[in-house]
Amino acid sequence: MSDSIRFACTGCGKCCTGHHVPLTLAEAGQWARAGGQVIVLVEGFMADGLGMPPEQRDHVLRRSHPVPCGTGELRVSVTFAAFNPGRCRNLDADDLCTIYESRPLVCRIYPAEINPHLPLRPEGKDCPAEAWEQGPELIHGGLLQDAELRGLIEASRQADREDIANKVAICQALGITTSALKGNGFTAWLPDMGAFASALEAVSVDNPAQWQVHVVDGELAGSLQGHGLQTTAQTPVYYAFIGF
Ligand code: SF4
Ligand code: SF4
């Protein structure tokens, strides 16, 4: 990451098009009540092995939850995101956000990174070149300069930690119990939003379920099975497997 990065949003609206926006649990509820579709993305790993990026250990452990899988234990991370395959439903014809004052945390944080292990790389963002040639320093000496932005990022990380047990319970209530292996892909689900709203209202963490891991690679599946995990390579009907 460069020691100094200037930034000023040009209002081009590109980050509001073709991006599934991660939502906190409370935001997912608001999104559903407003008539939006939520996509559920699931990945999992073993606490001391497969799928665990060692350098991110504390970060990924905090935002994951243990579930039974075969005779072993999988830790799953669940993302509820606004399903935006095209223009966000809140983007108007002038590329302005119609819920600007109450837009999700992630919309307020972009283009900064939430994961502390990911450096901000302008070339990986949707913002046009001129956005990086003006405005105050977003980064100086490798550090985010805006205290309010740092607070929003911390709030997002905190929600990730606080929401994960309930997000897993909601998944189980919806029959979402197949994960992918972190680093190998993720499973993507588009739940019926009526069922999603009901699951949000009646979250029960006393609803344990057996999970499995979708793995296509036979050798990797063998390694997971060697650790007691249940795997599947069947063509999915109710979800998509997005492999890397
Ligand atoms: S909610 Fe608003 S800021 Fe967020 S993606 Fe949609 S239009 Fe953009
Ligand atoms: S892509 Fe960047 S410059 Fe364009 S609206 Fe989003 S944050 Fe602003």
PDB file of C-alpha atoms and ligand atoms in Angstrom:
ATOM      1  CA  MET A   1       0.000   0.000   0.000  1.00  0.00           C
ATOM      2  CA  SER A   2       1.246   3.458  -0.850  1.00  0.00           C
ATOM      3  CA  ASP A   3       2.215   5.628   2.142  1.00  0.00           C
ATOM      4  CA  SER A   4      -0.063   8.402   0.929  1.00  0.00           C
ATOM      5  CA  ILE A   5      -3.352   8.056  -0.940  1.00  0.00           C
ATOM      6  CA  ARG A   6      -5.632  10.993  -1.677  1.00  0.00           C
ATOM      7  CA  PHE A   7      -9.283  10.382  -2.374  1.00  0.00           C
ATOM      8  CA  ALA A   8     -12.465  12.263  -3.165  1.00  0.00           C
ATOM      9  CA  CYS A   9     -15.595  10.449  -4.345  1.00  0.00           C
ATOM     10  CA  THR A  10     -16.712  11.652  -7.781  1.00  0.00           C
ATOM     11  CA  GLY A  11     -20.232  10.262  -7.332  1.00  0.00           C
ATOM     12  CA  CYS A  12     -19.877   8.069 -10.429  1.00  0.00           C
ATOM     13  CA  GLY A  13     -22.087   5.358  -8.869  1.00  0.00           C
ATOM     14  CA  LYS A  14     -19.940   2.469 -10.117  1.00  0.00           C
ATOM     15  CA  CYS A  15     -19.609   0.949  -6.646  1.00  0.00           C
ATOM     16  CA  CYS A  16     -23.428   0.805  -6.538  1.00  0.00           C
ATOM     17  CA  THR A  17     -23.641  -1.399  -9.641  1.00  0.00           C
ATOM     18  CA  GLY A  18     -22.867  -5.087  -9.851  1.00  0.00           C
ATOM     19  CA  HIS A  19     -21.737  -5.419  -6.221  1.00  0.00           C
ATOM     20  CA  HIS A  20     -23.424  -7.493  -3.553  1.00  0.00           C
ATOM     21  CA  VAL A  21     -23.185  -5.159  -0.540  1.00  0.00           C
ATOM     22  CA  PRO A  22     -22.416  -6.986   2.748  1.00  0.00           C
ATOM     23  CA  LEU A  23     -24.982  -6.119   5.416  1.00  0.00           C
ATOM     24  CA  THR A  24     -25.045  -6.361   9.179  1.00  0.00           C
ATOM     25  CA  LEU A  25     -27.853  -8.484  10.593  1.00  0.00           C
ATOM     26  CA  ALA A  26     -29.881  -5.369  11.407  1.00  0.00           C
ATOM     27  CA  GLU A  27     -29.272  -3.986   7.903  1.00  0.00           C
ATOM     28  CA  ALA A  28     -30.302  -7.313   6.340  1.00  0.00           C
ATOM     29  CA  GLY A  29     -33.587  -7.016   8.212  1.00  0.00           C
ATOM     30  CA  GLN A  30     -34.082  -3.469   6.929  1.00  0.00           C
ATOM     31  CA  TRP A  31     -33.199  -4.563   3.396  1.00  0.00           C
ATOM     32  CA  ALA A  32     -35.725  -7.414   3.548  1.00  0.00           C
ATOM     33  CA  ARG A  33     -38.485  -5.191   5.012  1.00  0.00           C
ATOM     34  CA  ALA A  34     -37.912  -2.695   2.204  1.00  0.00           C
ATOM     35  CA  GLY A  35     -38.519  -5.425  -0.379  1.00  0.00           C
ATOM     36  CA  GLY A  36     -34.905  -6.166  -1.311  1.00  0.00           C
ATOM     37  CA  GLN A  37     -33.350  -9.564  -1.993  1.00  0.00           C
ATOM     38  CA  VAL A  38     -30.556 -10.818   0.245  1.00  0.00           C
ATOM     39  CA  ILE A  39     -27.879 -13.217  -0.993  1.00  0.00           C
ATOM     40  CA  VAL A  40     -26.228 -15.516   1.553  1.00  0.00           C
ATOM     41  CA  LEU A  41     -22.562 -16.410   1.033  1.00  0.00           C
ATOM     42  CA  VAL A  42     -20.982 -19.168   3.119  1.00  0.00           C
ATOM     43  CA  GLU A  43     -17.402 -20.331   3.557  1.00  0.00           C
ATOM     44  CA  GLY A  44     -15.821 -22.456   6.265  1.00  0.00           C
ATOM     45  CA  PHE A  45     -12.491 -23.662   7.589  1.00  0.00           C
ATOM     46  CA  MET A  46     -10.922 -25.812  10.269  1.00  0.00           C
ATOM     47  CA  ALA A  47      -9.705 -23.851  13.289  1.00  0.00           C
ATOM     48  CA  ASP A  48      -6.207 -25.300  13.052  1.00  0.00           C
ATOM     49  CA  GLY A  49      -5.903 -26.419   9.511  1.00  0.00           C
ATOM     50  CA  LEU A  50      -7.580 -26.536   6.140  1.00  0.00           C
ATOM     51  CA  GLY A  51      -8.973 -23.248   4.913  1.00  0.00           C
ATOM     52  CA  MET A  52      -7.452 -21.223   7.760  1.00  0.00           C
ATOM     53  CA  PRO A  53      -5.164 -18.423   6.555  1.00  0.00           C
ATOM     54  CA  PRO A  54      -2.623 -18.423   9.444  1.00  0.00           C
ATOM     55  CA  GLU A  55      -1.782 -14.738   9.138  1.00  0.00           C
ATOM     56  CA  GLN A  56      -5.486 -13.865   9.527  1.00  0.00           C
ATOM     57  CA  ARG A  57      -6.184 -16.311  12.355  1.00  0.00           C
ATOM     58  CA  ASP A  58      -7.619 -13.917  14.954  1.00  0.00           C
ATOM     59  CA  HIS A  59      -9.663 -11.981  12.401  1.00  0.00           C
ATOM     60  CA  VAL A  60     -11.301 -15.022  10.780  1.00  0.00           C
ATOM     61  CA  LEU A  61     -11.880 -16.839  14.065  1.00  0.00           C
ATOM     62  CA  ARG A  62     -13.728 -13.848  15.522  1.00  0.00           C
ATOM     63  CA  ARG A  63     -16.133 -13.641  12.584  1.00  0.00           C
ATOM     64  CA  SER A  64     -16.853 -17.386  12.367  1.00  0.00           C
ATOM     65  CA  HIS A  65     -18.932 -19.878  14.347  1.00  0.00           C
ATOM     66  CA  PRO A  66     -18.368 -23.592  15.062  1.00  0.00           C
ATOM     67  CA  VAL A  67     -20.817 -26.110  13.612  1.00  0.00           C
ATOM     68  CA  PRO A  68     -20.831 -29.932  13.614  1.00  0.00           C
ATOM     69  CA  CYS A  69     -19.722 -31.428  10.320  1.00  0.00           C
ATOM     70  CA  GLY A  70     -19.444 -35.230  10.048  1.00  0.00           C
ATOM     71  CA  THR A  71     -17.530 -36.261  13.143  1.00  0.00           C
ATOM     72  CA  GLY A  72     -15.498 -33.044  13.111  1.00  0.00           C
ATOM     73  CA  GLU A  73     -16.043 -29.342  13.544  1.00  0.00           C
ATOM     74  CA  LEU A  74     -16.180 -26.680  10.876  1.00  0.00           C
ATOM     75  CA  ARG A  75     -16.066 -22.952  11.540  1.00  0.00           C
ATOM     76  CA  VAL A  76     -18.356 -21.103   9.152  1.00  0.00           C
ATOM     77  CA  SER A  77     -18.405 -17.451   8.126  1.00  0.00           C
ATOM     78  CA  VAL A  78     -21.694 -16.163   6.766  1.00  0.00           C
ATOM     79  CA  THR A  79     -22.219 -12.996   4.758  1.00  0.00           C
ATOM     80  CA  PHE A  80     -25.687 -11.560   4.245  1.00  0.00           C
ATOM     81  CA  ALA A  81     -25.443  -9.149   1.322  1.00  0.00           C
ATOM     82  CA  ALA A  82     -27.767  -6.970  -0.707  1.00  0.00           C
ATOM     83  CA  PHE A  83     -28.246  -8.857  -3.986  1.00  0.00           C
ATOM     84  CA  ASN A  84     -27.167  -6.333  -6.602  1.00  0.00           C
ATOM     85  CA  PRO A  85     -26.383  -8.136  -9.885  1.00  0.00           C
ATOM     86  CA  GLY A  86     -27.018  -4.860 -11.702  1.00  0.00           C
ATOM     87  CA  ARG A  87     -27.781  -1.366 -10.427  1.00  0.00           C
ATOM     88  CA  CYS A  88     -28.632  -1.237  -6.739  1.00  0.00           C
ATOM     89  CA  ARG A  89     -32.380  -0.871  -6.191  1.00  0.00           C
ATOM     90  CA  ASN A  90     -31.630   2.365  -4.308  1.00  0.00           C
ATOM     91  CA  LEU A  91     -29.643   4.043  -7.080  1.00  0.00           C
ATOM     92  CA  ASP A  92     -31.743   6.613  -8.917  1.00  0.00           C
ATOM     93  CA  ALA A  93     -31.489   7.737 -12.527  1.00  0.00           C
ATOM     94  CA  ASP A  94     -29.026  10.485 -11.537  1.00  0.00           C
ATOM     95  CA  ASP A  95     -26.750   7.909  -9.834  1.00  0.00           C
ATOM     96  CA  LEU A  96     -27.732   9.187  -6.404  1.00  0.00           C
ATOM     97  CA  CYS A  97     -28.514   6.913  -3.458  1.00  0.00           C
ATOM     98  CA  THR A  98     -32.156   7.299  -2.431  1.00  0.00           C
ATOM     99  CA  ILE A  99     -31.416   6.022   1.104  1.00  0.00           C
ATOM    100  CA  TYR A 100     -28.196   8.015   1.500  1.00  0.00           C
ATOM    101  CA  GLU A 101     -28.798   9.007   5.128  1.00  0.00           C
ATOM    102  CA  SER A 102     -29.498   5.404   6.151  1.00  0.00           C
ATOM    103  CA  ARG A 103     -27.316   3.526   3.645  1.00  0.00           C
ATOM    104  CA  PRO A 104     -25.484   0.399   4.877  1.00  0.00           C
ATOM    105  CA  LEU A 105     -22.162   0.646   6.721  1.00  0.00           C
ATOM    106  CA  VAL A 106     -20.212  -0.893   3.855  1.00  0.00           C
ATOM    107  CA  CYS A 107     -21.535   1.789   1.477  1.00  0.00           C
ATOM    108  CA  ARG A 108     -20.161   4.418   3.880  1.00  0.00           C
ATOM    109  CA  ILE A 109     -16.788   2.677   4.149  1.00  0.00           C
ATOM    110  CA  TYR A 110     -16.040   2.044   0.445  1.00  0.00           C
ATOM    111  CA  PRO A 111     -13.379   2.245  -0.982  1.00  0.00           C
ATOM    112  CA  ALA A 112     -11.566   1.603   2.332  1.00  0.00           C
ATOM    113  CA  GLU A 113     -11.049  -2.013   3.413  1.00  0.00           C
ATOM    114  CA  ILE A 114     -12.751  -3.653   6.400  1.00  0.00           C
ATOM    115  CA  ASN A 115     -10.398  -6.645   6.602  1.00  0.00           C
ATOM    116  CA  PRO A 116      -7.303  -5.369   8.485  1.00  0.00           C
ATOM    117  CA  HIS A 117      -5.148  -7.754   6.423  1.00  0.00           C
ATOM    118  CA  LEU A 118      -6.119  -6.211   3.085  1.00  0.00           C
ATOM    119  CA  PRO A 119      -4.190  -3.089   2.056  1.00  0.00           C
ATOM    120  CA  LEU A 120      -6.121  -0.472   0.110  1.00  0.00           C
ATOM    121  CA  ARG A 121      -5.205  -0.822  -3.571  1.00  0.00           C
ATOM    122  CA  PRO A 122      -6.794   1.880  -5.761  1.00  0.00           C
ATOM    123  CA  GLU A 123      -6.280  -0.280  -8.866  1.00  0.00           C
ATOM    124  CA  GLY A 124      -8.627  -2.878  -7.383  1.00  0.00           C
ATOM    125  CA  LYS A 125     -11.453  -0.386  -6.812  1.00  0.00           C
ATOM    126  CA  ASP A 126     -14.198   0.892  -9.103  1.00  0.00           C
ATOM    127  CA  CYS A 127     -13.391   4.551  -8.519  1.00  0.00           C
ATOM    128  CA  PRO A 128     -12.153   6.469 -11.580  1.00  0.00           C
ATOM    129  CA  ALA A 129      -8.554   7.714 -11.734  1.00  0.00           C
ATOM    130  CA  GLU A 130      -9.549  11.296 -10.923  1.00  0.00           C
ATOM    131  CA  ALA A 131     -11.025  10.199  -7.582  1.00  0.00           C
ATOM    132  CA  TRP A 132      -7.475   9.326  -6.468  1.00  0.00           C
ATOM    133  CA  GLU A 133      -5.987  12.595  -7.708  1.00  0.00           C
ATOM    134  CA  GLN A 134      -7.939  14.956  -5.472  1.00  0.00           C
ATOM    135  CA  GLY A 135      -9.330  15.410  -1.999  1.00  0.00           C
ATOM    136  CA  PRO A 136      -7.709  15.002   1.410  1.00  0.00           C
ATOM    137  CA  GLU A 137      -5.294  12.225   2.278  1.00  0.00           C
ATOM    138  CA  LEU A 138      -7.281   9.054   2.932  1.00  0.00           C
ATOM    139  CA  ILE A 139      -4.065   7.233   3.839  1.00  0.00           C
ATOM    140  CA  HIS A 140      -0.929   8.832   5.292  1.00  0.00           C
ATOM    141  CA  GLY A 141       2.035   6.835   6.568  1.00  0.00           C
ATOM    142  CA  GLY A 142       0.068   3.703   5.768  1.00  0.00           C
ATOM    143  CA  LEU A 143      -2.730   4.720   8.187  1.00  0.00           C
ATOM    144  CA  LEU A 144      -6.322   5.746   7.588  1.00  0.00           C
ATOM    145  CA  GLN A 145      -6.601   9.440   8.439  1.00  0.00           C
ATOM    146  CA  ASP A 146     -10.350   9.835   8.917  1.00  0.00           C
ATOM    147  CA  ALA A 147     -11.364   9.051  12.516  1.00  0.00           C
ATOM    148  CA  GLU A 148     -15.048   8.766  11.574  1.00  0.00           C
ATOM    149  CA  LEU A 149     -14.175   6.233   8.872  1.00  0.00           C
ATOM    150  CA  ARG A 150     -12.067   4.243  11.340  1.00  0.00           C
ATOM    151  CA  GLY A 151     -15.091   4.181  13.648  1.00  0.00           C
ATOM    152  CA  LEU A 152     -17.351   2.871  10.866  1.00  0.00           C
ATOM    153  CA  ILE A 153     -14.857   0.116  10.036  1.00  0.00           C
ATOM    154  CA  GLU A 154     -14.658  -0.895  13.686  1.00  0.00           C
ATOM    155  CA  ALA A 155     -18.469  -0.913  13.883  1.00  0.00           C
ATOM    156  CA  SER A 156     -18.590  -3.213  10.859  1.00  0.00           C
ATOM    157  CA  ARG A 157     -16.023  -5.590  12.371  1.00  0.00           C
ATOM    158  CA  GLN A 158     -17.900  -5.585  15.671  1.00  0.00           C
ATOM    159  CA  ALA A 159     -21.182  -6.415  13.926  1.00  0.00           C
ATOM    160  CA  ASP A 160     -19.419  -9.290  12.126  1.00  0.00           C
ATOM    161  CA  ARG A 161     -18.377 -10.689  15.509  1.00  0.00           C
ATOM    162  CA  GLU A 162     -21.698 -10.087  17.290  1.00  0.00           C
ATOM    163  CA  ASP A 163     -23.958 -11.288  14.465  1.00  0.00           C
ATOM    164  CA  ILE A 164     -22.276 -14.532  13.467  1.00  0.00           C
ATOM    165  CA  ALA A 165     -24.041 -16.931  15.884  1.00  0.00           C
ATOM    166  CA  ASN A 166     -27.457 -15.571  14.884  1.00  0.00           C
ATOM    167  CA  LYS A 167     -26.563 -15.588  11.179  1.00  0.00           C
ATOM    168  CA  VAL A 168     -25.622 -19.276  11.431  1.00  0.00           C
ATOM    169  CA  ALA A 169     -28.898 -20.000  13.274  1.00  0.00           C
ATOM    170  CA  ILE A 170     -30.860 -18.199  10.544  1.00  0.00           C
ATOM    171  CA  CYS A 171     -29.035 -20.226   7.885  1.00  0.00           C
ATOM    172  CA  GLN A 172     -29.954 -23.438   9.663  1.00  0.00           C
ATOM    173  CA  ALA A 173     -33.602 -22.368   9.910  1.00  0.00           C
ATOM    174  CA  LEU A 174     -33.538 -21.814   6.135  1.00  0.00           C
ATOM    175  CA  GLY A 175     -31.877 -25.167   5.415  1.00  0.00           C
ATOM    176  CA  ILE A 176     -28.583 -23.530   4.491  1.00  0.00           C
ATOM    177  CA  THR A 177     -26.103 -26.082   5.823  1.00  0.00           C
ATOM    178  CA  THR A 178     -23.598 -26.530   3.001  1.00  0.00           C
ATOM    179  CA  SER A 179     -20.443 -24.449   3.131  1.00  0.00           C
ATOM    180  CA  ALA A 180     -17.488 -24.204   0.797  1.00  0.00           C
ATOM    181  CA  LEU A 181     -13.893 -24.346   2.022  1.00  0.00           C
ATOM    182  CA  LYS A 182     -12.399 -20.887   2.585  1.00  0.00           C
ATOM    183  CA  GLY A 183      -9.875 -20.172  -0.148  1.00  0.00           C
ATOM    184  CA  ASN A 184     -11.487 -22.787  -2.422  1.00  0.00           C
ATOM    185  CA  GLY A 185     -14.787 -20.996  -2.998  1.00  0.00           C
ATOM    186  CA  PHE A 186     -18.063 -20.212  -1.325  1.00  0.00           C
ATOM    187  CA  THR A 187     -21.666 -21.313  -1.565  1.00  0.00           C
ATOM    188  CA  ALA A 188     -24.231 -18.703  -2.622  1.00  0.00           C
ATOM    189  CA  TRP A 189     -27.921 -18.884  -1.727  1.00  0.00           C
ATOM    190  CA  LEU A 190     -30.928 -16.756  -2.638  1.00  0.00           C
ATOM    191  CA  PRO A 191     -33.460 -17.488   0.112  1.00  0.00           C
ATOM    192  CA  ASP A 192     -37.154 -16.828  -0.240  1.00  0.00           C
ATOM    193  CA  MET A 193     -37.448 -13.430   1.418  1.00  0.00           C
ATOM    194  CA  GLY A 194     -40.671 -14.306   3.252  1.00  0.00           C
ATOM    195  CA  ALA A 195     -38.887 -17.252   4.882  1.00  0.00           C
ATOM    196  CA  PHE A 196     -35.851 -15.050   5.519  1.00  0.00           C
ATOM    197  CA  ALA A 197     -37.963 -12.436   7.317  1.00  0.00           C
ATOM    198  CA  SER A 198     -39.614 -15.162   9.440  1.00  0.00           C
ATOM    199  CA  ALA A 199     -36.222 -16.653  10.337  1.00  0.00           C
ATOM    200  CA  LEU A 200     -34.969 -13.200  11.352  1.00  0.00           C
ATOM    201  CA  GLU A 201     -37.902 -12.729  13.687  1.00  0.00           C
ATOM    202  CA  ALA A 202     -37.585 -16.129  15.361  1.00  0.00           C
ATOM    203  CA  VAL A 203     -33.844 -16.734  15.590  1.00  0.00           C
ATOM    204  CA  SER A 204     -33.144 -19.858  17.624  1.00  0.00           C
ATOM    205  CA  VAL A 205     -29.536 -20.708  18.363  1.00  0.00           C
ATOM    206  CA  ASP A 206     -30.812 -23.980  19.905  1.00  0.00           C
ATOM    207  CA  ASN A 207     -31.399 -25.407  16.481  1.00  0.00           C
ATOM    208  CA  PRO A 208     -28.222 -27.404  15.769  1.00  0.00           C
ATOM    209  CA  ALA A 209     -27.740 -28.913  12.338  1.00  0.00           C
ATOM    210  CA  GLN A 210     -25.194 -31.088  10.610  1.00  0.00           C
ATOM    211  CA  TRP A 211     -23.190 -29.229   7.992  1.00  0.00           C
ATOM    212  CA  GLN A 212     -21.258 -30.424   4.951  1.00  0.00           C
ATOM    213  CA  VAL A 213     -18.589 -28.917   2.741  1.00  0.00           C
ATOM    214  CA  HIS A 214     -18.987 -28.612  -1.023  1.00  0.00           C
ATOM    215  CA  VAL A 215     -15.656 -29.585  -2.597  1.00  0.00           C
ATOM    216  CA  VAL A 216     -15.146 -30.568  -6.208  1.00  0.00           C
ATOM    217  CA  ASP A 217     -11.451 -31.474  -5.973  1.00  0.00           C
ATOM    218  CA  GLY A 218     -11.167 -35.150  -5.003  1.00  0.00           C
ATOM    219  CA  GLU A 219      -7.813 -34.812  -3.231  1.00  0.00           C
ATOM    220  CA  LEU A 220      -9.061 -31.888  -1.141  1.00  0.00           C
ATOM    221  CA  ALA A 221     -12.247 -33.777  -0.325  1.00  0.00           C
ATOM    222  CA  GLY A 222     -10.096 -36.712   0.851  1.00  0.00           C
ATOM    223  CA  SER A 223      -8.112 -34.399   3.155  1.00  0.00           C
ATOM    224  CA  LEU A 224     -11.302 -33.005   4.676  1.00  0.00           C
ATOM    225  CA  GLN A 225     -12.764 -36.481   5.114  1.00  0.00           C
ATOM    226  CA  GLY A 226      -9.505 -37.494   6.801  1.00  0.00           C
ATOM    227  CA  HIS A 227     -10.347 -34.885   9.441  1.00  0.00           C
ATOM    228  CA  GLY A 228     -13.830 -36.331   9.849  1.00  0.00           C
ATOM    229  CA  LEU A 229     -15.642 -33.661   7.814  1.00  0.00           C
ATOM    230  CA  GLN A 230     -18.648 -34.506   5.634  1.00  0.00           C
ATOM    231  CA  THR A 231     -18.171 -33.399   2.026  1.00  0.00           C
ATOM    232  CA  THR A 232     -20.310 -33.294  -1.101  1.00  0.00           C
ATOM    233  CA  ALA A 233     -19.518 -32.855  -4.781  1.00  0.00           C
ATOM    234  CA  GLN A 234     -23.074 -33.275  -6.017  1.00  0.00           C
ATOM    235  CA  THR A 235     -24.400 -30.724  -8.462  1.00  0.00           C
ATOM    236  CA  PRO A 236     -26.217 -28.254  -6.214  1.00  0.00           C
ATOM    237  CA  VAL A 237     -29.937 -27.629  -6.660  1.00  0.00           C
ATOM    238  CA  TYR A 238     -30.617 -24.959  -4.037  1.00  0.00           C
ATOM    239  CA  TYR A 239     -27.348 -23.014  -4.134  1.00  0.00           C
ATOM    240  CA  ALA A 240     -24.461 -22.150  -6.407  1.00  0.00           C
ATOM    241  CA  PHE A 241     -20.894 -23.196  -5.723  1.00  0.00           C
ATOM    242  CA  ILE A 242     -18.581 -20.358  -6.708  1.00  0.00           C
ATOM    243  CA  GLY A 243     -15.117 -21.881  -6.949  1.00  0.00           C
ATOM    244  CA  PHE A 244     -11.868 -19.910  -7.074  1.00  0.00           C
TER     245      PHE A 244
HETATM  246  S1  SF4 B   1     -27.590   1.460  -0.810  1.00  0.00           S
HETATM  247 FE1  SF4 B   1     -27.079   3.398  -1.803  1.00  0.00          FE
HETATM  248  S2  SF4 B   1     -24.852   3.642  -1.512  1.00  0.00           S
HETATM  249 FE2  SF4 B   1     -25.350   1.483  -1.099  1.00  0.00          FE
HETATM  250  S3  SF4 B   1     -25.047   0.392  -3.062  1.00  0.00           S
HETATM  251 FE3  SF4 B   1     -27.216   1.017  -2.969  1.00  0.00          FE
HETATM  252  S4  SF4 B   1     -27.310   2.992  -4.016  1.00  0.00           S
HETATM  253 FE4  SF4 B   1     -25.163   2.593  -3.498  1.00  0.00          FE
HETATM  254  S1  SF4 B   2     -16.912   4.092  -7.335  1.00  0.00           S
HETATM  255 FE1  SF4 B   2     -15.697   5.435  -5.976  1.00  0.00          FE
HETATM  256  S2  SF4 B   2     -15.877   7.463  -6.909  1.00  0.00           S
HETATM  257 FE2  SF4 B   2     -17.531   6.219  -7.780  1.00  0.00          FE
HETATM  258  S3  SF4 B   2     -19.309   6.602  -6.403  1.00  0.00           S
HETATM  259 FE3  SF4 B   2     -18.243   4.777  -5.627  1.00  0.00          FE
HETATM  260  S4  SF4 B   2     -16.844   5.575  -4.033  1.00  0.00           S
HETATM  261 FE4  SF4 B   2     -17.462   7.324  -5.320  1.00  0.00          FE
END
